[in-house]
Short mmCIF file of C-alpha atoms and ligand atoms in Angstrom, two decimals:
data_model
loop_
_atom_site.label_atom_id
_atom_site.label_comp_id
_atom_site.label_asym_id
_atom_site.label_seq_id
_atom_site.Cartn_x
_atom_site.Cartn_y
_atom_site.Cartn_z
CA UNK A 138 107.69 93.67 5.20
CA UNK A 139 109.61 94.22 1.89
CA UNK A 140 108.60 91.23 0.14
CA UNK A 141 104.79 92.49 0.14
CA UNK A 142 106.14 95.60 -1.72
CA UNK A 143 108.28 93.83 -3.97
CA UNK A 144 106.65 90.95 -4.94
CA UNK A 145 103.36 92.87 -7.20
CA UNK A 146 106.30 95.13 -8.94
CA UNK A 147 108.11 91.71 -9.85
CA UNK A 148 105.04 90.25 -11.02
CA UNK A 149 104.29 93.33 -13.35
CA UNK A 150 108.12 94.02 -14.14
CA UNK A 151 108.10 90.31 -15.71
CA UNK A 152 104.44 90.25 -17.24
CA UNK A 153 103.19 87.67 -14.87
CA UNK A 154 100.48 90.12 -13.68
CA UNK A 155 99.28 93.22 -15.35
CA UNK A 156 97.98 95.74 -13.21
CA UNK A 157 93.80 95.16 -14.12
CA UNK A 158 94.70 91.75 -12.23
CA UNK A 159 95.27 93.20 -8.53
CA UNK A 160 92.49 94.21 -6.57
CA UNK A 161 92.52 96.01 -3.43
CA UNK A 162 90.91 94.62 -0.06
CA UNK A 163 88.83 97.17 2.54
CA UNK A 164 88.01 95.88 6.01
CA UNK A 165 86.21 92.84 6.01
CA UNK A 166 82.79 92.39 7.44
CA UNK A 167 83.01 92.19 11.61
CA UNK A 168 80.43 89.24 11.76
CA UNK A 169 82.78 87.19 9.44
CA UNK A 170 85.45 87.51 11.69
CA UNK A 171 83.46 86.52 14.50
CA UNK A 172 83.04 83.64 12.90
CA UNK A 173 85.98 81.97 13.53
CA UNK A 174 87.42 84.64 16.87
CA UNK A 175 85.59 84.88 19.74
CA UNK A 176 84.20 88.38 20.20
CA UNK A 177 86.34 89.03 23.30
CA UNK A 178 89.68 88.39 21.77
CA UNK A 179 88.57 90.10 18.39
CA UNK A 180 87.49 92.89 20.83
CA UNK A 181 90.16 93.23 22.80
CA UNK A 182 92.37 93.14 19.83
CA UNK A 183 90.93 96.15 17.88
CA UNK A 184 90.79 97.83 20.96
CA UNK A 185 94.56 97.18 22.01
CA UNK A 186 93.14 95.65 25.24
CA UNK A 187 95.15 92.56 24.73
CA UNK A 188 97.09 91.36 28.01
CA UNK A 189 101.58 91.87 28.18
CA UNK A 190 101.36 88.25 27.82
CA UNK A 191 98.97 87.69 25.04
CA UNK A 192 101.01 90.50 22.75
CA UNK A 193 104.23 88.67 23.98
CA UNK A 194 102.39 85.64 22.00
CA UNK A 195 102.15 87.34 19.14
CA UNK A 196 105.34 88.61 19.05
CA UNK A 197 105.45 92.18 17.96
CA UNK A 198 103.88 95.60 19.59
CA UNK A 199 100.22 96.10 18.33
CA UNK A 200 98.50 99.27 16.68
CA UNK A 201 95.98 100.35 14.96
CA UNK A 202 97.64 100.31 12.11
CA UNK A 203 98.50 96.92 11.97
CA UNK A 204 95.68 95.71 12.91
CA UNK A 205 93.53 97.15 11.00
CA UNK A 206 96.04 95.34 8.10
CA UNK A 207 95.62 92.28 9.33
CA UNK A 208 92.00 92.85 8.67
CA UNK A 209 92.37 94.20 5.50
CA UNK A 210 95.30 91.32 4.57
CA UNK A 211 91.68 88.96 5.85
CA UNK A 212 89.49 90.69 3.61
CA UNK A 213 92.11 90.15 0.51
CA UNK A 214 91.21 86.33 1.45
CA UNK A 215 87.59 86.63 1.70
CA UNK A 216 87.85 88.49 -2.20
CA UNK A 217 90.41 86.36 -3.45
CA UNK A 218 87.85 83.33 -2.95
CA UNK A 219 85.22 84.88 -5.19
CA UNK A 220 87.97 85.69 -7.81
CA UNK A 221 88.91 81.82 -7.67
CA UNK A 222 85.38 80.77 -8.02
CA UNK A 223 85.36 83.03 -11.14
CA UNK A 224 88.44 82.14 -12.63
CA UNK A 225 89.78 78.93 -10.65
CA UNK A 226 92.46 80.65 -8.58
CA UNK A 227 93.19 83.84 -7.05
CA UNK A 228 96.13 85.02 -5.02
CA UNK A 229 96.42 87.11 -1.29
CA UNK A 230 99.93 88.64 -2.11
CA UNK A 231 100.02 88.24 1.66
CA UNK A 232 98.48 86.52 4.30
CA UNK A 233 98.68 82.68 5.59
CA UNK A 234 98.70 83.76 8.87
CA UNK A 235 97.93 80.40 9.98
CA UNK A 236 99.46 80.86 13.75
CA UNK A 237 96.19 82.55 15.18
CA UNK A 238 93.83 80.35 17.49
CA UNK A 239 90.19 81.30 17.79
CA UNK A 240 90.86 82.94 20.79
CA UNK A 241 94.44 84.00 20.80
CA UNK A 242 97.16 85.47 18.15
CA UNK A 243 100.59 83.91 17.82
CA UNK A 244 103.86 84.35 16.35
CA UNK A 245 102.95 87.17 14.13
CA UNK A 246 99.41 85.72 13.47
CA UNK A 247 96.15 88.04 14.31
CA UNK A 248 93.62 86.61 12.54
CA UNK A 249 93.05 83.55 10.63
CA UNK A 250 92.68 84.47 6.92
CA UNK A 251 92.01 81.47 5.49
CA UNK A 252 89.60 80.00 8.35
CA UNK A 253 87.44 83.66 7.93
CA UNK A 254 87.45 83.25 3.87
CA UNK A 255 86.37 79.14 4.85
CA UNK A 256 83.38 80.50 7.07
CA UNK A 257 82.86 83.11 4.29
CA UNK A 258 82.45 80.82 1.52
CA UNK A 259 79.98 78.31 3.62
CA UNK A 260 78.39 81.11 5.06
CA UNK A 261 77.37 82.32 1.38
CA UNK A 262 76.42 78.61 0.45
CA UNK A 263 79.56 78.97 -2.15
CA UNK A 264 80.96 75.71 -0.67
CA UNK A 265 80.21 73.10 1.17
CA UNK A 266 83.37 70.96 1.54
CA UNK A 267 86.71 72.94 2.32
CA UNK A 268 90.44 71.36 2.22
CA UNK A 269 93.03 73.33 3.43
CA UNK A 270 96.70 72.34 1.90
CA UNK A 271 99.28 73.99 4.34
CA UNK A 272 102.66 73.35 3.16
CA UNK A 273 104.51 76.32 5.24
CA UNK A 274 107.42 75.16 7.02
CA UNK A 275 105.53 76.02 10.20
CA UNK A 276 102.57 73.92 11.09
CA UNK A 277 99.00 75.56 10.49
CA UNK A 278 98.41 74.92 14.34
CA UNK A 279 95.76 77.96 14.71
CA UNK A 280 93.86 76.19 12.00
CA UNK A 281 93.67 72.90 13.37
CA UNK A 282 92.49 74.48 16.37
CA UNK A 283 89.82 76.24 14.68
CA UNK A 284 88.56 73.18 13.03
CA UNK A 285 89.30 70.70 15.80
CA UNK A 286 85.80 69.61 16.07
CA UNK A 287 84.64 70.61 12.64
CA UNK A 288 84.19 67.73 9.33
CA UNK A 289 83.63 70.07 6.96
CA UNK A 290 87.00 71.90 6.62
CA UNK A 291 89.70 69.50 6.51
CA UNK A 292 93.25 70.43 7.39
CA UNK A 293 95.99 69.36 5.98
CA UNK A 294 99.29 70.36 7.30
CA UNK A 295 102.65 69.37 5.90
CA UNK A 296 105.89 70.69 7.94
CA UNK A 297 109.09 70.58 9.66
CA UNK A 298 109.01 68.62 12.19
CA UNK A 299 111.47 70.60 14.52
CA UNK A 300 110.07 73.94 13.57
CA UNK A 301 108.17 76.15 15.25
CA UNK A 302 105.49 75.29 16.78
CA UNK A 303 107.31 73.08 19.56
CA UNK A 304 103.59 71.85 20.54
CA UNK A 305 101.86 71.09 17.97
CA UNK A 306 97.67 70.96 17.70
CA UNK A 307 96.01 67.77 15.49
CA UNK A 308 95.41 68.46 12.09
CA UNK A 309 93.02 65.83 10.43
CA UNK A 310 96.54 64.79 8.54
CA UNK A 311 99.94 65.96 10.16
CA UNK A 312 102.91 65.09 7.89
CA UNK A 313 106.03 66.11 9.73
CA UNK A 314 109.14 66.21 7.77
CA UNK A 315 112.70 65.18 9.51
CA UNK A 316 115.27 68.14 9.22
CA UNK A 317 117.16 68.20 5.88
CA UNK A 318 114.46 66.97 4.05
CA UNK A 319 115.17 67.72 0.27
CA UNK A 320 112.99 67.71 -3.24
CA UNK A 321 112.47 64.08 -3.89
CA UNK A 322 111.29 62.69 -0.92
CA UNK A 323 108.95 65.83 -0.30
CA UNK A 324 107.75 66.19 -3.99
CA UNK A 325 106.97 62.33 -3.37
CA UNK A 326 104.98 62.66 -0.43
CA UNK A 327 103.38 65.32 -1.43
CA UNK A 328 102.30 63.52 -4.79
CA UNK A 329 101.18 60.76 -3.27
CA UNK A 330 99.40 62.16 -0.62
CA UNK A 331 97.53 64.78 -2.42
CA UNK A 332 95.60 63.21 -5.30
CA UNK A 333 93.76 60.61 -2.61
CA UNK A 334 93.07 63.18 0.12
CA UNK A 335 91.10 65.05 -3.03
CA UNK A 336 89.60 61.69 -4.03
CA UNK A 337 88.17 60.82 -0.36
CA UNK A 338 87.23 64.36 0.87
CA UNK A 339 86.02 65.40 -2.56
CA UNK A 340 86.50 69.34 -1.44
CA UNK A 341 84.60 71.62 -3.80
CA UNK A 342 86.91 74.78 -2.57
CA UNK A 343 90.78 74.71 -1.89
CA UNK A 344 92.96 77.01 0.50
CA UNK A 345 96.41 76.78 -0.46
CA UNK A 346 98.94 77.74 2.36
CA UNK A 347 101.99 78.24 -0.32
CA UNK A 348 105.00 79.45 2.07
CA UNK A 349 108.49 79.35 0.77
CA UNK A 350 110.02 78.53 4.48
CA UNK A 351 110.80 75.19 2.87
CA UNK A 352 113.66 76.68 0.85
CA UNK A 353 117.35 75.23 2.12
CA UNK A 354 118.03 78.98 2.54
CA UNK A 355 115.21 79.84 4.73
CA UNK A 356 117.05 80.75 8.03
CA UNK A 357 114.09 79.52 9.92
CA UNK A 358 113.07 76.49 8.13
CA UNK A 359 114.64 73.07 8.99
CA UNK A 360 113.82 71.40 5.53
CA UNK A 361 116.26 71.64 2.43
CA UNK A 362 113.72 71.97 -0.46
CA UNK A 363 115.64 73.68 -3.91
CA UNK A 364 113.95 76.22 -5.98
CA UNK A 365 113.28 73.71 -8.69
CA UNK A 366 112.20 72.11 -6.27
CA UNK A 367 109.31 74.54 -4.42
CA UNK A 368 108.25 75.52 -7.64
CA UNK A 369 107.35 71.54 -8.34
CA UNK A 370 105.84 71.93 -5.39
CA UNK A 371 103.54 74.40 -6.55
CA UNK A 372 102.93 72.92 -9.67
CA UNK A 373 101.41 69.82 -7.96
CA UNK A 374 99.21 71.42 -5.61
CA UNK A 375 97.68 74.12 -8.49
CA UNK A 376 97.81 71.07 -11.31
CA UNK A 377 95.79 69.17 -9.41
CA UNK A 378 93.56 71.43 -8.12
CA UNK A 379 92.79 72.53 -12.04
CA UNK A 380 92.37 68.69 -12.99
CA UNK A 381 89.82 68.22 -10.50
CA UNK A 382 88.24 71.64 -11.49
CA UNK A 383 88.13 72.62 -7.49
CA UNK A 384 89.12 76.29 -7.00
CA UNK A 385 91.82 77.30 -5.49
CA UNK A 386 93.19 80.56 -3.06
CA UNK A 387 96.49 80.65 -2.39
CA UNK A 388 97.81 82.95 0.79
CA UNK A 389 101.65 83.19 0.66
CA UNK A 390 103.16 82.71 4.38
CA UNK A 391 105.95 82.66 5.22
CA UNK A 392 109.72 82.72 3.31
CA UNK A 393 112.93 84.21 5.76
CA UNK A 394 115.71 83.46 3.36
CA UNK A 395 118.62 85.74 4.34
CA UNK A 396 118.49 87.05 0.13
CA UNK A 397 115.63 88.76 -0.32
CA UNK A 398 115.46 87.78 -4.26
CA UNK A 399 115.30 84.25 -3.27
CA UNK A 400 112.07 84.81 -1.09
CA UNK A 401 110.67 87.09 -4.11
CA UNK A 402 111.64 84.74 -6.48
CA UNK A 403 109.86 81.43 -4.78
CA UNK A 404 106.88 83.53 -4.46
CA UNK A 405 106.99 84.62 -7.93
CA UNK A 406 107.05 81.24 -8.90
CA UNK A 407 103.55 80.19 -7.33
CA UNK A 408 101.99 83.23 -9.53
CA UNK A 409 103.99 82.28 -12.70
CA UNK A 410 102.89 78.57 -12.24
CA UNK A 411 99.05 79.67 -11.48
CA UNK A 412 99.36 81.59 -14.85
CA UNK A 413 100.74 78.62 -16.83
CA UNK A 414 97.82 76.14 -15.64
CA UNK A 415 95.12 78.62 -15.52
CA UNK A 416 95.38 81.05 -17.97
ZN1 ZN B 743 106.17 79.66 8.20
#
């Protein structure tokens, strides 16, 4: 997709990012993976032995090529986590692909990068507690799967409630916004909301699901959340992360706006913000 190309030579063009800031990702670790897929999917995947109906699911022809990058885009997770327990925060330019089951991909989802960076960081004894703040558009229904039966991650899922997915899975808080929903009643919720989930679950790691879908733009996205707006947004959800002193990774999901500028520009936004509170 453009926007993954763009997006690094806006950050450098402007001075958000300078180049000794971007890392690159490899193939992550099998066993990680299996993890959170079962080994027949993940097989069957890598091996483009998926059934017509399963790639139907997903929503685009497979390769190796692409999956092997959705591996990689995992393994940008998996880094990104250590980065944020070194610095606070840390970025996967892509990724978010919050869609994929444990078992299954969908709508353009493979694998589950923040779930695999979640089992990472437990798996390493580098957290304990997980809270996973998924404010695409599109509700983070592979992740509530993943976690169904699971107190140590929490998912947290804020969305449109007449987007995509039609059937939605249990998160262990489902906020789901009526259509036309614009900044202050969202930037309300979400300051309400966020401050007590932190205070009862007392995470010591944060995934942060930041799509721009929200945008009144987005030609997918049934909400009607500004600029100033999205960017508030992030502000909220990276302020509070710093207060608290939890760490934070933030994936970027998804963002359709018909102008490509707009979806580089609310993306931008969630870097220049991290930059402002962080650094
Ligand atoms: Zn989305």
């Amino acid at each position: 997709m453009l926007k993954y190309d763009l997006l690094p030579k806006q950050l450098l063009f402007e001075g958000t990012c300078s180049q000794e800031n971007f890392f690159e990702p490899l193939l992550p670790n099998k066993n990680l993976v299996l993890k959170v897929h079962s080994k027949e999917y993940f097989n069957n995947l890598i091996e483009l032995h998926l059934t017509k109906k399963e790639v139907r699911k997903i929503g685009f022809p497979l390769d190796h090529l692409l999956v092997e990058r959705e591996q990689i885009i995992a393994d940008g997770t998996i880094k990104a986590c250590d980065y944020a327990l070194e610095y606070g925060i840390a970025m996967n330019i892509a990724g978010g692909t919050h869609h994929a089951y444990s078992n299954r991909g969908e709508a353009f989802c493979l694998l589950n990068d923040q779930a695999i960076a979640a089992r990472y960081l437990q798996n390493e004894k580098k957290a304990k507690k997980i809270l996973i703040i998924d404010l695409d558009v599109h509700q983070g229904n592979g992740t509530a799967e993943i976690f169904q039966n699971d107190s140590s991650v929490y998912t947290f899922s804020m969305h449109g409630a007449n987007n995509y997915p039609f059937k939605k899975e249990v998160s262990d808080l489902d906020i789901a916004l009526e259509k036309g929903t614009s900044d202050k009643e969202y930037l309300d919720i979400l300051a309400k909301v966020l401050p007590n989930l932190i205070n009862s679950i007392k995470p010591d790691f944060i995934f942060y699901l930041c799509g721009v879908d929200i945008l009144s733009t987005d030609k997918l996205g049934t909400l009607a959340v500004s600029h100033e707006g999205c960017k508030k947004r992030d502000e909220i959800v990276i302020s509070t992360c710093a207060k608290h002193g939890i760490p934070i990774q933030c994936s970027m999901g998804g963002g359709y706006s018909p102008r490509i500028k707009d979806i580089i520009n609310a993306h931008a936004n969630t870097f220049r913000i991290a930059q402002e509170v962080f650094f």
